[in-house]
Amino acid sequence: MIGAFLSAAPVAAGPLLDAAIEAEKLAAQNDAKGAFEAMRSGLAAFSQSLPLTVPHAVFITEVPKAYRAYTAKAEPVFVTGEKLITYVEVAGLKWQPAPNNQRQSHFTVDLELTDDEGKTLALQKEFGNFTFTGHSDAIEVYTHLTLDVDGAKPGGYVLRYTVNDVIAERSTPFELPFTLKDKS
């Protein structure tokens, strides 16, 4: 008779599952505040374990009011003279200790503008420079970038931003194609 044996080895669950288990325990004890904080800190730890990424970037009609509180442009089409406002979410940032028992992340954004044939028309390092400081590692990190392309001719373009995590020394690019049209 041939038998098969399965042995259970201890497995590290990771910060997200560990946080969920702890949050469930706290919620069962009627500790909603503790349960929420367990989930928030677990998600923050999990986010830092991810590669630096931009999970969401979109052209918007006006400066966002808060995280995910914006109006997206229906189409990536702008009239000459109109400013390009981009809403950008960043995940996977590293956080470090900051003064007064706080935590801090720091990232920059480089800009490259090309025409639809790939010719570089503009290039700027540190087009944006952002430092977030708070009492805990944030999980909902966003910003907006405003670009004035006044004087550019009508046509197709590609806006390429590169997010640079200054603390972790890593980067991730993303692109947004758009079209400029003459004012009618």
PDB file of C-alpha atoms in Angstrom:
ATOM      1  CA  MET A   1       0.000   0.000   0.000  1.00  0.00           C
ATOM      2  CA  ILE A   2       1.329   3.351  -0.989  1.00  0.00           C
ATOM      3  CA  GLY A   3       0.589   6.161   1.379  1.00  0.00           C
ATOM      4  CA  ALA A   4       0.973   9.827   1.014  1.00  0.00           C
ATOM      5  CA  PHE A   5       1.780  12.061   3.903  1.00  0.00           C
ATOM      6  CA  LEU A   6       1.224  15.744   3.986  1.00  0.00           C
ATOM      7  CA  SER A   7       3.080  17.728   6.538  1.00  0.00           C
ATOM      8  CA  ALA A   8       2.091  21.199   7.509  1.00  0.00           C
ATOM      9  CA  ALA A   9       5.024  23.524   7.736  1.00  0.00           C
ATOM     10  CA  PRO A  10       4.614  26.932   9.323  1.00  0.00           C
ATOM     11  CA  VAL A  11       3.930  29.493   6.639  1.00  0.00           C
ATOM     12  CA  ALA A  12       4.395  33.211   7.017  1.00  0.00           C
ATOM     13  CA  ALA A  13       1.040  34.711   6.186  1.00  0.00           C
ATOM     14  CA  GLY A  14       2.208  38.225   5.465  1.00  0.00           C
ATOM     15  CA  PRO A  15       1.122  41.582   6.833  1.00  0.00           C
ATOM     16  CA  LEU A  16      -2.270  41.672   5.132  1.00  0.00           C
ATOM     17  CA  LEU A  17      -3.532  38.301   6.368  1.00  0.00           C
ATOM     18  CA  ASP A  18      -2.004  38.839   9.811  1.00  0.00           C
ATOM     19  CA  ALA A  19      -3.768  42.205  10.028  1.00  0.00           C
ATOM     20  CA  ALA A  20      -7.089  40.706   8.924  1.00  0.00           C
ATOM     21  CA  ILE A  21      -6.890  37.999  11.591  1.00  0.00           C
ATOM     22  CA  GLU A  22      -6.054  40.575  14.268  1.00  0.00           C
ATOM     23  CA  ALA A  23      -8.819  42.897  13.051  1.00  0.00           C
ATOM     24  CA  GLU A  24     -11.378  40.075  13.191  1.00  0.00           C
ATOM     25  CA  LYS A  25     -10.354  39.304  16.786  1.00  0.00           C
ATOM     26  CA  LEU A  26     -10.639  42.953  17.781  1.00  0.00           C
ATOM     27  CA  ALA A  27     -13.982  43.376  16.017  1.00  0.00           C
ATOM     28  CA  ALA A  28     -15.336  40.308  17.842  1.00  0.00           C
ATOM     29  CA  GLN A  29     -14.354  42.051  21.094  1.00  0.00           C
ATOM     30  CA  ASN A  30     -16.310  45.171  20.011  1.00  0.00           C
ATOM     31  CA  ASP A  31     -13.085  47.136  19.443  1.00  0.00           C
ATOM     32  CA  ALA A  32     -13.942  48.804  16.128  1.00  0.00           C
ATOM     33  CA  LYS A  33     -11.202  51.413  16.522  1.00  0.00           C
ATOM     34  CA  GLY A  34      -8.553  48.756  17.141  1.00  0.00           C
ATOM     35  CA  ALA A  35      -9.867  46.594  14.281  1.00  0.00           C
ATOM     36  CA  PHE A  36      -9.729  49.505  11.855  1.00  0.00           C
ATOM     37  CA  GLU A  37      -6.190  50.449  12.934  1.00  0.00           C
ATOM     38  CA  ALA A  38      -5.035  46.826  12.579  1.00  0.00           C
ATOM     39  CA  MET A  39      -6.317  46.747   8.995  1.00  0.00           C
ATOM     40  CA  ARG A  40      -4.886  50.187   8.163  1.00  0.00           C
ATOM     41  CA  SER A  41      -1.419  49.358   9.473  1.00  0.00           C
ATOM     42  CA  GLY A  42      -1.485  45.941   7.796  1.00  0.00           C
ATOM     43  CA  LEU A  43      -2.415  47.489   4.461  1.00  0.00           C
ATOM     44  CA  ALA A  44       0.340  50.107   4.870  1.00  0.00           C
ATOM     45  CA  ALA A  45       2.927  47.381   5.540  1.00  0.00           C
ATOM     46  CA  PHE A  46       1.632  45.367   2.584  1.00  0.00           C
ATOM     47  CA  SER A  47       1.793  48.415   0.299  1.00  0.00           C
ATOM     48  CA  GLN A  48       5.471  48.918   1.130  1.00  0.00           C
ATOM     49  CA  SER A  49       6.185  45.308   0.119  1.00  0.00           C
ATOM     50  CA  LEU A  50       4.852  45.966  -3.396  1.00  0.00           C
ATOM     51  CA  PRO A  51       6.951  47.262  -6.269  1.00  0.00           C
ATOM     52  CA  LEU A  52       6.639  51.008  -6.751  1.00  0.00           C
ATOM     53  CA  THR A  53       3.648  51.478  -9.029  1.00  0.00           C
ATOM     54  CA  VAL A  54       1.105  53.975 -10.261  1.00  0.00           C
ATOM     55  CA  PRO A  55      -2.190  52.092  -9.942  1.00  0.00           C
ATOM     56  CA  HIS A  56      -4.213  54.980 -11.326  1.00  0.00           C
ATOM     57  CA  ALA A  57      -3.371  58.013 -13.475  1.00  0.00           C
ATOM     58  CA  VAL A  58      -5.885  60.005 -15.483  1.00  0.00           C
ATOM     59  CA  PHE A  59      -6.395  63.437 -16.990  1.00  0.00           C
ATOM     60  CA  ILE A  60      -8.889  65.444 -14.917  1.00  0.00           C
ATOM     61  CA  THR A  61     -10.888  68.628 -15.378  1.00  0.00           C
ATOM     62  CA  GLU A  62      -9.842  70.421 -12.159  1.00  0.00           C
ATOM     63  CA  VAL A  63      -7.583  69.992  -9.141  1.00  0.00           C
ATOM     64  CA  PRO A  64      -8.766  66.962  -7.117  1.00  0.00           C
ATOM     65  CA  LYS A  65     -10.462  67.623  -3.797  1.00  0.00           C
ATOM     66  CA  ALA A  66      -9.199  64.436  -2.093  1.00  0.00           C
ATOM     67  CA  TYR A  67      -8.100  60.869  -2.805  1.00  0.00           C
ATOM     68  CA  ARG A  68     -10.266  59.593  -5.698  1.00  0.00           C
ATOM     69  CA  ALA A  69     -12.335  62.801  -5.570  1.00  0.00           C
ATOM     70  CA  TYR A  70     -11.959  64.187  -9.078  1.00  0.00           C
ATOM     71  CA  THR A  71     -13.756  64.551 -12.397  1.00  0.00           C
ATOM     72  CA  ALA A  72     -12.006  62.671 -15.205  1.00  0.00           C
ATOM     73  CA  LYS A  73     -11.823  64.210 -18.665  1.00  0.00           C
ATOM     74  CA  ALA A  74     -14.143  62.311 -20.994  1.00  0.00           C
ATOM     75  CA  GLU A  75     -11.430  62.121 -23.671  1.00  0.00           C
ATOM     76  CA  PRO A  76      -7.712  62.992 -23.606  1.00  0.00           C
ATOM     77  CA  VAL A  77      -8.307  65.920 -25.943  1.00  0.00           C
ATOM     78  CA  PHE A  78      -7.271  69.461 -25.041  1.00  0.00           C
ATOM     79  CA  VAL A  79      -7.634  72.765 -26.863  1.00  0.00           C
ATOM     80  CA  THR A  80      -4.496  74.807 -27.379  1.00  0.00           C
ATOM     81  CA  GLY A  81      -3.829  76.872 -24.269  1.00  0.00           C
ATOM     82  CA  GLU A  82      -5.682  74.459 -21.953  1.00  0.00           C
ATOM     83  CA  LYS A  83      -3.639  73.118 -19.026  1.00  0.00           C
ATOM     84  CA  LEU A  84      -3.197  69.368 -18.634  1.00  0.00           C
ATOM     85  CA  ILE A  85      -4.044  68.274 -15.090  1.00  0.00           C
ATOM     86  CA  THR A  86      -3.152  64.698 -14.206  1.00  0.00           C
ATOM     87  CA  TYR A  87      -4.414  62.840 -11.128  1.00  0.00           C
ATOM     88  CA  VAL A  88      -1.804  60.305  -9.948  1.00  0.00           C
ATOM     89  CA  GLU A  89      -1.989  57.610  -7.266  1.00  0.00           C
ATOM     90  CA  VAL A  90       1.255  56.078  -6.006  1.00  0.00           C
ATOM     91  CA  ALA A  91       1.604  52.720  -4.230  1.00  0.00           C
ATOM     92  CA  GLY A  92       4.645  50.883  -2.925  1.00  0.00           C
ATOM     93  CA  LEU A  93       6.360  53.939  -1.434  1.00  0.00           C
ATOM     94  CA  LYS A  94       8.822  53.373   1.382  1.00  0.00           C
ATOM     95  CA  TRP A  95       8.355  55.303   4.615  1.00  0.00           C
ATOM     96  CA  GLN A  96      11.017  56.299   7.126  1.00  0.00           C
ATOM     97  CA  PRO A  97      11.071  57.825  10.599  1.00  0.00           C
ATOM     98  CA  ALA A  98      10.716  61.615  10.718  1.00  0.00           C
ATOM     99  CA  PRO A  99      11.056  64.152  13.562  1.00  0.00           C
ATOM    100  CA  ASN A 100       8.432  64.293  16.325  1.00  0.00           C
ATOM    101  CA  ASN A 101       7.682  60.561  16.165  1.00  0.00           C
ATOM    102  CA  GLN A 102       6.251  60.840  12.657  1.00  0.00           C
ATOM    103  CA  ARG A 103       6.748  58.928   9.391  1.00  0.00           C
ATOM    104  CA  GLN A 104       7.702  60.302   5.991  1.00  0.00           C
ATOM    105  CA  SER A 105       7.777  59.368   2.307  1.00  0.00           C
ATOM    106  CA  HIS A 106       9.423  61.377  -0.448  1.00  0.00           C
ATOM    107  CA  PHE A 107       9.072  61.063  -4.203  1.00  0.00           C
ATOM    108  CA  THR A 108       9.801  63.137  -7.273  1.00  0.00           C
ATOM    109  CA  VAL A 109       8.232  63.063 -10.722  1.00  0.00           C
ATOM    110  CA  ASP A 110      10.196  63.535 -13.947  1.00  0.00           C
ATOM    111  CA  LEU A 111       8.460  64.710 -17.119  1.00  0.00           C
ATOM    112  CA  GLU A 112       9.047  63.855 -20.753  1.00  0.00           C
ATOM    113  CA  LEU A 113       6.822  65.136 -23.549  1.00  0.00           C
ATOM    114  CA  THR A 114       7.074  63.531 -26.979  1.00  0.00           C
ATOM    115  CA  ASP A 115       5.205  63.959 -30.215  1.00  0.00           C
ATOM    116  CA  ASP A 116       3.283  61.019 -31.654  1.00  0.00           C
ATOM    117  CA  GLU A 117       6.420  59.905 -33.537  1.00  0.00           C
ATOM    118  CA  GLY A 118       8.486  59.642 -30.341  1.00  0.00           C
ATOM    119  CA  LYS A 119      10.580  62.812 -30.707  1.00  0.00           C
ATOM    120  CA  THR A 120      11.318  64.334 -27.296  1.00  0.00           C
ATOM    121  CA  LEU A 121      10.010  67.893 -27.108  1.00  0.00           C
ATOM    122  CA  ALA A 122      10.472  68.603 -23.399  1.00  0.00           C
ATOM    123  CA  LEU A 123      12.324  66.909 -20.564  1.00  0.00           C
ATOM    124  CA  GLN A 124      12.411  68.015 -16.932  1.00  0.00           C
ATOM    125  CA  LYS A 125      13.797  66.154 -13.935  1.00  0.00           C
ATOM    126  CA  GLU A 126      11.916  66.716 -10.665  1.00  0.00           C
ATOM    127  CA  PHE A 127       8.956  68.362 -12.382  1.00  0.00           C
ATOM    128  CA  GLY A 128       7.205  67.495  -9.121  1.00  0.00           C
ATOM    129  CA  ASN A 129       8.764  67.017  -5.677  1.00  0.00           C
ATOM    130  CA  PHE A 130       6.545  65.633  -2.902  1.00  0.00           C
ATOM    131  CA  THR A 131       7.141  64.844   0.756  1.00  0.00           C
ATOM    132  CA  PHE A 132       4.356  63.375   2.870  1.00  0.00           C
ATOM    133  CA  THR A 133       4.762  63.440   6.654  1.00  0.00           C
ATOM    134  CA  GLY A 134       2.247  62.033   9.107  1.00  0.00           C
ATOM    135  CA  HIS A 135       1.711  60.034  12.263  1.00  0.00           C
ATOM    136  CA  SER A 136       1.610  56.761  10.316  1.00  0.00           C
ATOM    137  CA  ASP A 137       2.443  55.341   6.902  1.00  0.00           C
ATOM    138  CA  ALA A 138      -0.264  56.464   4.479  1.00  0.00           C
ATOM    139  CA  ILE A 139      -1.915  54.068   2.066  1.00  0.00           C
ATOM    140  CA  GLU A 140      -3.893  56.548  -0.021  1.00  0.00           C
ATOM    141  CA  VAL A 141      -1.120  58.634  -1.568  1.00  0.00           C
ATOM    142  CA  TYR A 142      -2.063  60.829  -4.498  1.00  0.00           C
ATOM    143  CA  THR A 143      -1.077  64.077  -6.113  1.00  0.00           C
ATOM    144  CA  HIS A 144      -1.863  66.095  -9.188  1.00  0.00           C
ATOM    145  CA  LEU A 145       0.485  67.424 -11.840  1.00  0.00           C
ATOM    146  CA  THR A 146      -0.324  70.458 -13.980  1.00  0.00           C
ATOM    147  CA  LEU A 147       1.410  70.981 -17.306  1.00  0.00           C
ATOM    148  CA  ASP A 148       1.064  74.056 -19.497  1.00  0.00           C
ATOM    149  CA  VAL A 149       1.704  73.217 -23.164  1.00  0.00           C
ATOM    150  CA  ASP A 150       0.777  76.683 -24.425  1.00  0.00           C
ATOM    151  CA  GLY A 151       2.423  77.273 -27.781  1.00  0.00           C
ATOM    152  CA  ALA A 152       2.411  73.607 -28.797  1.00  0.00           C
ATOM    153  CA  LYS A 153       0.967  72.870 -32.220  1.00  0.00           C
ATOM    154  CA  PRO A 154      -2.207  70.821 -32.622  1.00  0.00           C
ATOM    155  CA  GLY A 155      -1.512  67.099 -32.943  1.00  0.00           C
ATOM    156  CA  GLY A 156      -0.859  63.908 -31.031  1.00  0.00           C
ATOM    157  CA  TYR A 157       1.489  63.764 -28.041  1.00  0.00           C
ATOM    158  CA  VAL A 158       2.584  61.395 -25.299  1.00  0.00           C
ATOM    159  CA  LEU A 159       3.133  62.630 -21.759  1.00  0.00           C
ATOM    160  CA  ARG A 160       5.523  60.339 -19.886  1.00  0.00           C
ATOM    161  CA  TYR A 161       5.977  60.800 -16.162  1.00  0.00           C
ATOM    162  CA  THR A 162       8.459  58.827 -14.061  1.00  0.00           C
ATOM    163  CA  VAL A 163       7.771  58.541 -10.329  1.00  0.00           C
ATOM    164  CA  ASN A 164      10.976  58.233  -8.267  1.00  0.00           C
ATOM    165  CA  ASP A 165      10.833  56.957  -4.681  1.00  0.00           C
ATOM    166  CA  VAL A 166      13.717  58.931  -3.157  1.00  0.00           C
ATOM    167  CA  ILE A 167      13.882  56.784  -0.001  1.00  0.00           C
ATOM    168  CA  ALA A 168      13.850  53.382  -1.729  1.00  0.00           C
ATOM    169  CA  GLU A 169      15.798  54.624  -4.771  1.00  0.00           C
ATOM    170  CA  ARG A 170      13.466  53.048  -7.308  1.00  0.00           C
ATOM    171  CA  SER A 171      11.327  54.384 -10.150  1.00  0.00           C
ATOM    172  CA  THR A 172       8.304  53.585 -12.278  1.00  0.00           C
ATOM    173  CA  PRO A 173       7.128  55.324 -15.459  1.00  0.00           C
ATOM    174  CA  PHE A 174       3.658  55.764 -16.899  1.00  0.00           C
ATOM    175  CA  GLU A 175       2.385  57.336 -20.116  1.00  0.00           C
ATOM    176  CA  LEU A 176      -0.712  59.286 -21.074  1.00  0.00           C
ATOM    177  CA  PRO A 177      -1.293  59.963 -24.771  1.00  0.00           C
ATOM    178  CA  PHE A 178      -3.306  63.067 -25.624  1.00  0.00           C
ATOM    179  CA  THR A 179      -4.352  65.253 -28.528  1.00  0.00           C
ATOM    180  CA  LEU A 180      -4.168  69.035 -28.868  1.00  0.00           C
ATOM    181  CA  LYS A 181      -6.766  70.765 -31.047  1.00  0.00           C
ATOM    182  CA  ASP A 182      -7.120  74.377 -32.160  1.00  0.00           C
ATOM    183  CA  LYS A 183      -9.641  76.521 -30.320  1.00  0.00           C
ATOM    184  CA  SER A 184     -12.852  76.602 -32.339  1.00  0.00           C
TER     185      SER A 184
END
